[in-house]
């Protein structure tokens, strides 16, 4: 029986890089996003057989429609990837509640809403894995991006608890804690080139996720992750 992957926020650069990787492994992909036109363009550009990808409309912030969206899926998923993202400059977010709220809705509230529905569907005995795309910005609060980081921290902690909740059902939950990704979301930001990661590199980590909880792609970012976790607060306060 062919297995099915549900990608939520499938128009993100990492998700779009993951779609052909899942197809190459023999999965049928249900790619869900607000921008279905961009997904159709991707399928045509990559020459992916249409029977291997089903494109669906999904809005992470439209909570009231999540249950209906799940019930209308063409197949119950074996793997779920939550990759929806939205970024607002921290200074702007401090003075613009709508921007802050949008990040909260996309990264945390929307994720909890739809993943709760998926995780509590005990009739889906095929569910094997849930993967969430998070960020190193959620490891420690820093003055440059603490609003965005707080939404990612909340998402990571939700996934940690969900992992324990689903343990008895032998469903694996992974969180991909990524560093700087060269993507449309970070375009225009002044980020160090030596630390930039390609979406395809992150996608390989997503598709190849094993049984461990936290996955940090890239050896430089692994080092940074462990340093951030252990750094004294007085030194964290001096970070940009």
PDB file of N, CA and C in Angstrom, residues 140-142 228 230-239:
ATOM      1  N   UNK A 140      16.840  30.267  22.848  1.00  0.00           N
ATOM      2  CA  UNK A 140      16.999  31.268  23.913  1.00  0.00           C
ATOM      3  C   UNK A 140      16.421  32.595  23.435  1.00  0.00           C
ATOM      4  N   UNK A 141      15.834  33.344  24.358  1.00  0.00           N
ATOM      5  CA  UNK A 141      15.304  34.649  23.997  1.00  0.00           C
ATOM      6  C   UNK A 141      16.426  35.650  23.761  1.00  0.00           C
ATOM      7  N   UNK A 142      16.411  36.304  22.603  1.00  0.00           N
ATOM      8  CA  UNK A 142      17.418  37.321  22.279  1.00  0.00           C
ATOM      9  C   UNK A 142      16.727  38.593  21.814  1.00  0.00           C
ATOM     10  N   UNK A 228      24.247  27.854  22.824  1.00  0.00           N
ATOM     11  CA  UNK A 228      23.105  28.679  23.226  1.00  0.00           C
ATOM     12  C   UNK A 228      22.386  28.094  24.434  1.00  0.00           C
ATOM     13  N   UNK A 230      23.552  26.393  26.832  1.00  0.00           N
ATOM     14  CA  UNK A 230      24.356  26.408  28.055  1.00  0.00           C
ATOM     15  C   UNK A 230      24.911  27.779  28.412  1.00  0.00           C
ATOM     16  N   UNK A 231      24.750  28.741  27.552  1.00  0.00           N
ATOM     17  CA  UNK A 231      25.328  30.058  27.762  1.00  0.00           C
ATOM     18  C   UNK A 231      24.677  30.778  28.952  1.00  0.00           C
ATOM     19  N   UNK A 232      25.477  31.320  29.874  1.00  0.00           N
ATOM     20  CA  UNK A 232      24.909  32.065  31.018  1.00  0.00           C
ATOM     21  C   UNK A 232      24.068  33.234  30.545  1.00  0.00           C
ATOM     22  N   UNK A 233      23.060  33.579  31.309  1.00  0.00           N
ATOM     23  CA  UNK A 233      22.130  34.631  30.921  1.00  0.00           C
ATOM     24  C   UNK A 233      22.838  35.977  30.694  1.00  0.00           C
ATOM     25  N   UNK A 234      23.848  36.283  31.498  1.00  0.00           N
ATOM     26  CA  UNK A 234      24.534  37.576  31.344  1.00  0.00           C
ATOM     27  C   UNK A 234      25.264  37.656  30.004  1.00  0.00           C
ATOM     28  N   UNK A 235      25.652  36.512  29.449  1.00  0.00           N
ATOM     29  CA  UNK A 235      26.286  36.514  28.128  1.00  0.00           C
ATOM     30  C   UNK A 235      25.239  36.530  27.016  1.00  0.00           C
ATOM     31  N   UNK A 236      24.120  35.861  27.252  1.00  0.00           N
ATOM     32  CA  UNK A 236      23.022  35.897  26.264  1.00  0.00           C
ATOM     33  C   UNK A 236      22.560  37.338  26.062  1.00  0.00           C
ATOM     34  N   UNK A 237      22.547  38.112  27.144  1.00  0.00           N
ATOM     35  CA  UNK A 237      22.092  39.500  27.072  1.00  0.00           C
ATOM     36  C   UNK A 237      22.984  40.363  26.181  1.00  0.00           C
ATOM     37  N   UNK A 238      24.220  39.910  25.960  1.00  0.00           N
ATOM     38  CA  UNK A 238      25.153  40.669  25.120  1.00  0.00           C
ATOM     39  C   UNK A 238      25.073  40.284  23.654  1.00  0.00           C
ATOM     40  N   UNK A 239      24.311  39.256  23.344  1.00  0.00           N
ATOM     41  CA  UNK A 239      24.187  38.840  21.953  1.00  0.00           C
ATOM     42  C   UNK A 239      23.367  39.865  21.179  1.00  0.00           C
TER      43      UNK A 239
END
